[in-house]
Amino acid sequence: MESELFGYDTGAFTGAHQKGNPGLIRKAHHGILFLDEIGDMPFPTQARPSRALQTRSIQPLGSGEPVAVDIRVVSASNRDLAEEVRAGRFRQDLFYRIAGLAVVLPPLRERSDRRQLIEQVHARYRDPGQPARLPAAVIELLDRHPWPGNMRELVSVLQVALALAGNGPIGLEHLPAGFLAEAQVPLPVATEEVDLHGLVEQANGNLSAVARGLGISRTTLYKRLRER
């Protein structure tokens, strides 16, 4: 990670490129450097970017001379960095150097426009020959998922489903097994809120897949289908 950020001179270490590497920080000179998931940066590594922001210079690996840099840093993290500082897992000095303006994005499960986002992601990744809209039963299931992986998980689930569905509509049988296994979507008390028969139709009659997606047993699903 350090060689990628700060670069290195020729022969700085075994396996180094013969021409060296300027590093991402120098490449962003007079521009913006985006550090994604900065909260995952190892604690010992955090000292160098903190010092670089303070001194506005870096020292590439294998070089004895500092190099001046003029950058603005934008960073993102799925962790609460203030809490990470209190827990001793993130350097306080680095935190205050990057926390000038904080924008908190709510997790996908708390977004009121979740259904629209699902449809937008589907529209972005589908091929022209694939159906333009997701079946209502599938949207219902996707909307009820807790999405611990947020947008990354949503994109991954829909990419897999689109690949498996081909030119046909996406059904439950096209959703990744891991997604269905992790789904914790109990049926509401008012069962009319869920189109059970629509879900079964989308799954080509696979009651086990529907039951997994709804977080209930196959027997319970069968009973509720009979009640309908």
XYZ file of N, CA and C in Angstrom:
684
model
N 0.823 -1.207 0.000
C 0.000 0.000 0.000
C 0.862 1.264 0.000
N 1.934 1.270 0.789
C 2.776 2.464 0.851
C 3.439 2.744 -0.485
N 3.928 1.700 -1.160
C 4.573 1.924 -2.453
C 3.567 2.424 -3.477
N 2.313 1.986 -3.366
C 1.280 2.431 -4.300
C 0.943 3.895 -4.077
N 0.906 4.310 -2.821
C 0.572 5.697 -2.506
C 1.746 6.647 -2.727
N 2.894 6.278 -2.192
C 4.026 7.208 -2.160
C 5.030 6.992 -3.285
N 4.889 5.902 -4.014
C 5.805 5.641 -5.106
C 7.148 5.122 -4.618
N 8.013 4.840 -5.572
C 9.334 4.325 -5.222
C 10.306 4.610 -6.359
N 11.586 4.661 -6.003
C 12.636 4.860 -6.993
C 13.119 3.511 -7.521
N 13.881 3.561 -8.588
C 14.439 2.344 -9.175
C 15.246 1.563 -8.141
N 14.984 0.255 -8.053
C 15.732 -0.598 -7.141
C 15.377 -0.433 -5.678
N 14.219 0.167 -5.381
C 13.849 0.408 -3.985
C 13.624 -0.892 -3.221
N 13.152 -1.920 -3.922
C 12.921 -3.209 -3.264
C 12.877 -4.290 -4.329
N 12.980 -5.527 -3.912
C 12.945 -6.654 -4.840
C 11.602 -6.692 -5.565
N 11.672 -6.766 -6.884
C 10.452 -6.804 -7.675
C 9.966 -5.440 -8.107
N 10.664 -4.382 -7.711
C 10.257 -3.034 -8.109
C 10.441 -2.844 -9.608
N 9.570 -2.059 -10.204
C 9.668 -1.778 -11.636
C 10.968 -1.030 -11.917
N 11.595 -1.355 -13.035
C 12.904 -0.767 -13.345
C 12.860 0.751 -13.424
N 11.742 1.288 -13.881
C 11.641 2.740 -14.022
C 11.075 3.408 -12.773
N 10.822 2.612 -11.733
C 10.227 3.182 -10.537
C 8.739 3.446 -10.728
N 8.146 4.102 -9.754
C 6.713 4.397 -9.793
C 6.466 5.699 -9.044
N 5.849 6.693 -9.681
C 5.642 7.971 -8.996
C 4.661 7.876 -7.831
N 3.753 6.892 -7.848
C 2.771 6.757 -6.770
C 1.536 7.607 -7.006
N 0.460 7.237 -6.350
C -0.823 7.910 -6.561
C -0.813 9.352 -6.072
N -0.078 9.626 -5.000
C -0.069 10.990 -4.466
C 0.577 11.953 -5.450
N 1.722 11.572 -6.011
C 2.369 12.455 -6.991
C 1.546 12.576 -8.265
N 0.859 11.511 -8.639
C 0.006 11.582 -9.828
C -1.155 12.552 -9.623
N -1.546 12.764 -8.361
C -2.656 13.673 -8.058
C -2.181 15.100 -7.800
N -0.907 15.388 -8.035
C -0.342 16.728 -7.799
C -1.182 17.784 -8.511
N -1.544 18.836 -7.775
C -2.419 19.914 -8.262
C -3.839 19.410 -8.552
N -4.206 18.313 -7.926
C -5.541 17.765 -8.151
C -6.102 17.156 -6.876
N -6.989 16.178 -7.058
C -7.696 15.547 -5.941
C -7.319 14.071 -5.862
N -6.999 13.617 -4.666
C -6.711 12.207 -4.417
C -7.876 11.605 -3.643
N -8.486 10.556 -4.187
C -9.594 9.884 -3.507
C -9.080 8.625 -2.829
N -9.264 8.547 -1.527
C -8.855 7.384 -0.742
C -10.111 6.646 -0.287
N -10.421 5.559 -0.956
C -11.618 4.786 -0.625
C -11.330 3.861 0.556
N -12.323 3.727 1.439
C -12.208 2.866 2.627
C -10.934 3.165 3.413
N -10.741 4.434 3.702
C -9.533 4.831 4.436
C -9.526 4.233 5.843
N -10.699 3.911 6.367
C -10.769 3.303 7.689
C -10.147 1.925 7.753
N -9.953 1.299 6.591
C -9.329 -0.029 6.548
C -7.810 0.044 6.451
N -7.272 1.254 6.353
C -5.816 1.395 6.257
C -5.160 0.920 7.551
N -4.139 0.066 7.463
C -3.469 -0.408 8.683
C -2.963 0.757 9.533
N -3.084 0.617 10.836
C -2.702 1.702 11.739
C -1.268 2.172 11.521
N -0.278 1.273 11.379
C 1.102 1.749 11.181
C 1.280 2.564 9.895
N 0.458 2.287 8.892
C 0.585 2.989 7.608
C 0.017 4.395 7.677
N -0.878 4.659 8.624
C -1.580 5.945 8.671
C -0.670 7.126 8.974
N 0.492 6.866 9.573
C 1.388 7.968 9.936
C 1.906 8.697 8.705
N 2.182 7.971 7.629
C 2.787 8.600 6.451
C 1.823 9.546 5.730
N 0.574 9.151 5.447
C -0.321 10.128 4.824
C -0.617 11.314 5.733
N -0.644 11.083 7.043
C -0.860 12.203 7.958
C 0.292 13.198 7.868
N 1.506 12.680 7.841
C 2.684 13.543 7.732
C 2.723 14.240 6.376
N 2.313 13.542 5.322
C 2.315 14.144 3.986
C 1.342 15.315 3.912
N 0.181 15.178 4.561
C -0.792 16.271 4.553
C -0.303 17.450 5.387
N 0.479 17.162 6.421
C 1.004 18.234 7.262
C 2.131 18.987 6.569
N 3.068 18.258 5.989
C 4.257 18.884 5.409
C 4.089 19.225 3.934
N 3.001 18.699 3.326
C 2.752 18.884 1.892
C 3.932 18.373 1.067
N 4.459 17.242 1.524
C 5.557 16.605 0.798
C 5.554 15.114 1.124
N 6.181 14.341 0.245
C 6.309 12.904 0.475
C 7.744 12.484 0.191
N 8.103 11.327 0.679
C 9.417 10.761 0.393
C 9.214 9.369 -0.191
N 9.383 9.214 -1.504
C 9.195 7.904 -2.130
C 10.134 6.865 -1.536
N 9.726 5.609 -1.574
C 10.574 4.529 -1.079
C 11.875 4.484 -1.877
N 12.983 4.369 -1.192
C 14.278 4.300 -1.852
C 14.860 5.646 -2.211
N 14.177 6.733 -1.834
C 14.664 8.073 -2.163
C 15.043 8.801 -0.878
N 16.095 9.576 -0.940
C 16.511 10.343 0.229
C 15.991 11.759 0.212
N 15.322 12.146 -0.871
C 14.873 13.523 -1.019
C 13.344 13.601 -0.983
N 12.785 14.534 -0.189
C 11.336 14.730 -0.186
C 10.877 15.395 -1.480
N 9.643 15.136 -1.848
C 9.049 15.702 -3.063
C 7.819 16.501 -2.661
N 7.761 17.767 -3.057
C 6.615 18.613 -2.712
C 5.374 18.160 -3.483
N 4.241 18.157 -2.810
C 2.975 17.794 -3.458
C 1.889 18.776 -3.026
N 1.002 19.068 -3.947
C -0.133 19.954 -3.679
C -1.395 19.186 -4.050
N -2.070 18.644 -3.062
C -3.250 17.819 -3.335
C -4.378 18.169 -2.364
N -5.578 17.871 -2.795
C -6.736 17.856 -1.908
C -7.164 16.401 -1.764
N -7.556 16.019 -0.568
C -7.908 14.625 -0.300
C -9.404 14.494 -0.037
N -10.014 13.576 -0.755
C -11.392 13.160 -0.490
C -11.324 11.692 -0.096
N -11.920 11.349 1.018
C -11.851 9.964 1.489
C -13.243 9.444 1.809
N -13.359 8.130 1.831
C -14.635 7.485 2.153
C -14.370 6.306 3.068
N -15.336 6.017 3.918
C -15.202 4.886 4.832
C -16.583 4.398 5.246
N -16.702 3.087 5.416
C -17.959 2.550 5.942
C -17.900 2.396 7.460
N -16.836 2.890 8.047
C -16.683 2.864 9.502
C -16.933 4.251 10.074
N -17.284 4.312 11.338
C -17.371 5.571 12.069
C -15.955 5.914 12.527
N -15.302 6.820 11.794
C -13.890 7.089 12.078
C -13.685 7.731 13.449
N -14.651 8.534 13.899
C -14.517 9.116 15.239
C -14.496 8.011 16.292
N -15.336 7.005 16.109
C -15.347 5.869 17.025
C -14.058 5.063 16.899
N -13.543 4.951 15.659
C -12.282 4.238 15.451
C -11.135 4.948 16.168
N -11.173 6.286 16.187
C -10.152 7.046 16.916
C -10.248 6.753 18.406
N -11.467 6.776 18.943
C -11.651 6.511 20.376
C -11.206 5.099 20.752
N -11.367 4.172 19.805
C -10.976 2.783 20.065
C -9.493 2.539 19.816
N -8.776 3.566 19.350
C -7.346 3.424 19.118
C -6.989 2.712 17.832
N -7.948 2.642 16.902
C -7.688 1.950 15.634
C -7.434 2.913 14.477
N -7.614 4.210 14.716
C -7.364 5.205 13.668
C -6.672 6.394 14.305
N -5.656 6.904 13.614
C -4.854 7.992 14.166
C -5.673 9.273 14.272
N -5.576 9.905 15.432
C -6.320 11.136 15.653
C -5.839 12.252 14.739
N -4.510 12.342 14.542
C -3.990 13.430 13.707
C -4.467 13.294 12.268
N -4.484 12.072 11.738
C -4.971 11.875 10.372
C -6.465 12.168 10.293
N -7.213 11.761 11.303
C -8.659 12.003 11.312
C -8.964 13.489 11.169
N -8.294 14.325 11.972
C -8.599 15.753 11.933
C -8.092 16.426 10.660
N -7.151 15.791 9.968
C -6.669 16.372 8.713
C -7.579 16.034 7.532
N -8.416 15.013 7.683
C -9.303 14.654 6.569
C -10.769 14.941 6.879
N -11.066 15.360 8.124
C -12.469 15.492 8.537
C -12.983 16.922 8.466
N -12.453 17.714 7.555
C -12.910 19.094 7.454
C -14.382 19.201 7.108
N -14.832 18.411 6.147
C -16.242 18.385 5.752
C -16.660 16.929 5.641
N -17.602 16.538 6.467
C -18.063 15.145 6.469
C -19.483 15.066 5.918
N -19.682 14.189 4.964
C -21.007 13.937 4.393
C -21.387 12.506 4.745
N -22.428 12.350 5.526
C -22.858 11.020 5.968
C -23.956 10.515 5.037
N -23.693 9.397 4.385
C -24.682 8.785 3.502
C -25.380 7.658 4.252
N -26.709 7.650 4.272
C -27.414 6.581 4.988
C -27.216 5.246 4.294
N -27.217 4.143 5.044
C -27.119 2.823 4.409
C -28.326 2.568 3.524
N -28.157 1.681 2.575
C -29.211 1.402 1.603
C -30.517 1.006 2.280
N -30.437 0.257 3.365
C -31.665 -0.215 4.024
C -32.483 0.930 4.619
N -31.855 2.109 4.813
C -32.559 3.253 5.385
C -32.977 4.271 4.330
N -32.655 4.014 3.079
C -32.997 4.959 2.018
C -34.474 4.863 1.669
N -35.165 5.990 1.663
C -36.583 5.991 1.296
C -36.777 5.766 -0.200
N -35.727 6.019 -0.986
C -35.806 5.834 -2.443
C -35.170 4.514 -2.864
N -35.194 3.524 -1.971
C -34.516 2.256 -2.225
C -35.031 1.575 -3.496
N -36.340 1.564 -3.684
C -36.895 0.890 -4.864
C -36.428 1.564 -6.153
N -36.389 2.880 -6.137
C -35.910 3.594 -7.325
C -34.444 3.275 -7.601
N -33.641 3.161 -6.538
C -32.230 2.817 -6.714
C -32.083 1.414 -7.291
N -32.907 0.482 -6.822
C -32.871 -0.881 -7.355
C -33.171 -0.862 -8.851
N -34.189 -0.107 -9.240
C -34.558 -0.034 -10.652
C -33.474 0.655 -11.474
N -32.829 1.674 -10.891
C -31.766 2.376 -11.611
C -30.561 1.473 -11.837
N -30.185 0.704 -10.816
C -29.051 -0.216 -10.965
C -29.384 -1.284 -12.003
N -30.600 -1.790 -11.965
C -31.028 -2.782 -12.961
C -30.947 -2.194 -14.367
N -31.429 -0.967 -14.532
C -31.408 -0.331 -15.854
C -29.980 -0.091 -16.336
N -29.084 0.199 -15.413
C -27.697 0.494 -15.796
C -26.971 -0.741 -16.304
N -27.231 -1.892 -15.697
C -26.438 -3.083 -16.006
C -27.125 -4.073 -16.939
N -28.387 -3.889 -17.247
C -29.048 -4.833 -18.149
C -28.613 -4.581 -19.589
N -28.619 -5.636 -20.388
C -28.343 -5.517 -21.813
C -29.593 -5.028 -22.536
N -29.438 -4.415 -23.720
C -30.604 -3.897 -24.447
C -31.674 -4.950 -24.712
N -31.274 -6.209 -24.870
C -32.249 -7.247 -25.179
C -32.970 -7.813 -23.971
N -32.583 -7.377 -22.766
C -33.217 -7.893 -21.557
C -34.416 -7.034 -21.166
N -35.389 -7.617 -20.436
C -36.581 -6.859 -20.037
C -36.214 -5.552 -19.347
N -36.961 -4.508 -19.660
C -36.646 -3.179 -19.142
C -37.019 -3.019 -17.673
N -37.928 -3.846 -17.184
C -38.385 -3.691 -15.804
C -38.237 -5.002 -15.036
N -37.988 -4.863 -13.764
C -37.933 -6.023 -12.879
C -39.351 -6.467 -12.528
N -39.590 -7.768 -12.425
C -40.899 -8.237 -11.970
C -41.203 -7.692 -10.573
N -42.463 -7.377 -10.330
C -42.859 -6.790 -9.045
C -42.490 -7.682 -7.871
N -42.620 -8.997 -8.047
C -42.312 -9.913 -6.946
C -40.833 -9.869 -6.583
N -39.967 -9.693 -7.580
C -38.526 -9.625 -7.316
C -38.179 -8.296 -6.649
N -38.778 -7.207 -7.117
C -38.544 -5.907 -6.480
C -38.958 -5.962 -5.018
N -40.076 -6.633 -4.752
C -40.553 -6.764 -3.369
C -39.498 -7.436 -2.494
N -38.921 -8.503 -2.988
C -37.910 -9.228 -2.219
C -36.644 -8.396 -2.052
N -36.196 -7.748 -3.126
C -34.997 -6.916 -3.049
C -35.208 -5.742 -2.103
N -36.406 -5.172 -2.122
C -36.698 -4.015 -1.280
C -36.676 -4.381 0.200
N -37.019 -5.623 0.529
C -37.082 -6.046 1.924
C -35.739 -6.554 2.454
N -34.759 -6.719 1.591
C -33.454 -7.230 2.026
C -32.732 -6.165 2.851
N -32.014 -6.543 3.923
C -31.329 -5.548 4.761
C -30.092 -4.928 4.122
N -29.547 -5.510 3.080
C -28.395 -4.985 2.335
C -27.228 -4.593 3.234
N -26.642 -5.552 3.948
C -25.468 -5.220 4.768
C -24.286 -4.732 3.935
N -24.239 -5.136 2.660
C -23.156 -4.694 1.783
C -23.476 -3.445 0.993
N -24.631 -2.818 1.285
C -25.043 -1.574 0.642
C -25.026 -1.669 -0.886
N -24.623 -0.596 -1.557
C -24.725 -0.543 -3.015
C -23.846 -1.588 -3.688
N -22.699 -1.903 -3.101
C -21.835 -2.922 -3.703
C -22.568 -4.257 -3.781
N -23.281 -4.595 -2.711
C -24.025 -5.856 -2.696
C -25.158 -5.823 -3.703
N -25.879 -4.708 -3.779
C -26.987 -4.591 -4.730
C -26.492 -4.761 -6.161
N -25.413 -4.085 -6.503
C -24.857 -4.197 -7.855
C -24.453 -5.634 -8.143
N -23.784 -6.279 -7.196
C -23.335 -7.655 -7.396
C -24.512 -8.600 -7.589
N -25.545 -8.475 -6.752
C -26.717 -9.355 -6.841
C -27.402 -9.203 -8.193
N -27.587 -7.960 -8.637
C -28.278 -7.750 -9.911
C -27.423 -8.168 -11.103
N -26.117 -7.985 -11.026
C -25.258 -8.434 -12.125
C -25.326 -9.946 -12.285
N -25.297 -10.673 -11.167
C -25.404 -12.133 -11.223
C -26.765 -12.541 -11.769
N -27.827 -11.915 -11.265
C -29.177 -12.269 -11.699
C -29.374 -12.002 -13.187
N -28.864 -10.886 -13.671
C -28.989 -10.565 -15.096
C -28.234 -11.573 -15.951
N -27.058 -11.971 -15.489
C -26.270 -12.943 -16.253
C -26.980 -14.289 -16.330
N -27.617 -14.699 -15.236
C -28.291 -15.994 -15.207
C -29.632 -15.968 -15.931
N -30.297 -14.820 -15.917
C -31.625 -14.728 -16.531
C -31.563 -14.653 -18.050
N -30.428 -14.232 -18.595
C -30.334 -14.095 -20.047
C -31.309 -13.052 -20.551
N -32.081 -13.395 -21.575
C -33.045 -12.453 -22.139
C -34.423 -12.561 -21.502
N -34.551 -13.399 -20.475
C -35.832 -13.548 -19.796
C -35.902 -12.678 -18.558
N -37.075 -12.609 -17.933
C -37.213 -11.828 -16.700
C -36.466 -12.485 -15.548
N -35.990 -11.679 -14.626
C -35.291 -12.202 -13.455
C -36.297 -12.856 -12.514
N -35.992 -14.076 -12.086
C -36.800 -14.779 -11.096
C -35.973 -15.087 -9.867
N -36.608 -15.621 -8.840
C -35.872 -15.946 -7.619
C -34.750 -16.935 -7.870
N -34.960 -17.826 -8.846
C -33.931 -18.833 -9.120
C -32.669 -18.219 -9.703
N -32.739 -16.955 -10.130
C -31.568 -16.286 -10.699
C -30.790 -15.490 -9.645
N -31.346 -15.323 -8.465
C -30.660 -14.577 -7.417
C -29.578 -15.454 -6.790
N -28.430 -14.868 -6.424
C -27.330 -15.661 -5.869
C -27.762 -16.448 -4.637
N -27.225 -17.657 -4.503
C -27.577 -18.505 -3.365
C -27.238 -17.827 -2.042
N -26.111 -17.115 -2.012
C -25.724 -16.426 -0.784
C -26.717 -15.357 -0.384
N -27.281 -14.676 -1.373
C -28.284 -13.646 -1.101
C -29.521 -14.265 -0.472
N -29.992 -15.369 -1.045
C -31.186 -16.022 -0.516
C -30.929 -16.607 0.866
N -29.712 -17.120 1.075
C -29.395 -17.715 2.374
C -29.355 -16.665 3.475
N -28.914 -15.445 3.128
C -28.791 -14.385 4.122
C -30.068 -13.585 4.283
N -31.024 -13.768 3.379
C -32.251 -12.973 3.420
C -33.002 -13.248 4.712
N -33.300 -12.195 5.423
C -34.109 -12.291 6.634
C -35.338 -11.425 6.410
N -36.319 -11.972 5.729
C -37.463 -11.175 5.308
C -38.749 -11.839 5.777
N -39.098 -11.731 7.044
C -40.322 -12.361 7.508
C -41.540 -11.759 6.835
N -42.539 -12.580 6.583
C -43.772 -12.088 5.994
C -44.475 -11.165 6.977
N -45.077 -10.073 6.497
C -45.821 -9.204 7.391
C -47.087 -9.894 7.875
N -47.662 -9.350 8.957
C -48.892 -9.935 9.485
C -49.974 -9.933 8.421
N -50.077 -8.822 7.684
C -51.052 -8.744 6.599
C -50.446 -9.392 5.366
N -50.699 -10.689 5.160
C -50.041 -11.418 4.083
C -50.433 -10.916 2.710
N -51.527 -10.144 2.626
C -51.911 -9.641 1.312
C -50.901 -8.628 0.784
N -49.990 -8.157 1.665
C -48.963 -7.218 1.220
C -47.942 -7.903 0.323
N -47.870 -9.221 0.377
C -46.906 -9.964 -0.426
C -47.648 -10.836 -1.429
N -47.263 -10.732 -2.684
C -47.866 -11.558 -3.735
C -47.168 -12.914 -3.731
N -47.640 -13.812 -2.871
C -46.992 -15.113 -2.735
C -47.024 -15.899 -4.032
N -48.171 -15.915 -4.679
C -48.286 -16.680 -5.919
C -47.386 -16.078 -7.007
N -47.237 -14.745 -6.973
C -46.335 -14.111 -7.930
C -44.893 -14.515 -7.699
N -44.499 -14.607 -6.414
C -43.142 -15.044 -6.100
C -42.900 -16.473 -6.565
N -43.893 -17.341 -6.334
C -43.751 -18.738 -6.752
C -43.660 -18.836 -8.265
N -44.455 -18.025 -8.954
C -44.410 -18.041 -10.422
C -43.049 -17.589 -10.922
N -42.503 -16.524 -10.296
C -41.192 -16.028 -10.712
C -40.096 -17.056 -10.458
N -40.307 -17.922 -9.451
C -39.317 -18.954 -9.127
C -39.587 -20.250 -9.870
N -40.467 -20.182 -10.872
C -40.817 -21.382 -11.648
C -41.272 -22.531 -10.748
N -42.038 -22.185 -9.712
C -42.595 -23.196 -8.831
C -41.660 -23.705 -7.758
N -40.476 -23.114 -7.630
C -39.500 -23.575 -6.633
C -39.868 -23.009 -5.256
N -40.657 -23.776 -4.493
C -41.119 -23.308 -3.190
C -39.966 -23.125 -2.206
N -38.952 -23.962 -2.304
C -37.811 -23.854 -1.386
C -37.094 -22.522 -1.563
N -36.914 -22.094 -2.819
C -36.245 -20.813 -3.078
C -37.070 -19.658 -2.542
N -38.391 -19.721 -2.740
C -39.262 -18.655 -2.241
C -39.212 -18.604 -0.719
N -39.285 -19.775 -0.082
C -39.259 -19.818 1.381
C -37.959 -19.253 1.930
N -36.816 -19.598 1.299
C -35.526 -19.055 1.750
C -35.514 -17.544 1.617
N -36.024 -17.047 0.501
C -36.026 -15.610 0.287
C -36.888 -14.860 1.281
N -37.953 -15.503 1.771
C -38.860 -14.860 2.713
C -38.484 -15.121 4.166
N -37.486 -15.990 4.381
C -37.060 -16.273 5.744
C -38.028 -17.141 6.521
N -38.796 -17.991 5.829
C -39.742 -18.888 6.486
C -39.486 -20.309 6.001
N -40.132 -21.275 6.664
C -39.970 -22.660 6.246
C -40.844 -22.954 5.033
N -40.496 -24.016 4.328
C -41.280 -24.429 3.165
C -42.698 -24.805 3.585
N -42.835 -25.425 4.759
C -44.158 -25.812 5.257
C -45.028 -24.586 5.519
N -44.423 -23.556 6.138
C -45.174 -22.326 6.408
C -45.619 -21.669 5.113
N -44.726 -21.638 4.133
C -45.092 -21.055 2.844
C -46.253 -21.821 2.218
N -46.180 -23.144 2.265
C -47.235 -23.966 1.664
C -48.572 -23.684 2.340
N -48.573 -23.563 3.687
C -49.808 -23.280 4.415
C -50.383 -21.932 4.007
N -49.526 -20.921 3.865
C -50.022 -19.586 3.527
C -50.513 -19.520 2.090
N -49.905 -20.315 1.230
C -50.411 -20.384 -0.141
C -51.804 -20.999 -0.164
N -52.022 -22.011 0.648
C -53.334 -22.659 0.694
C -54.377 -21.724 1.294
N -53.949 -20.894 2.257
C -54.872 -19.933 2.867
C -55.312 -18.872 1.877
N -54.464 -18.634 0.891
C -54.807 -17.630 -0.123
C -55.727 -18.204 -1.178
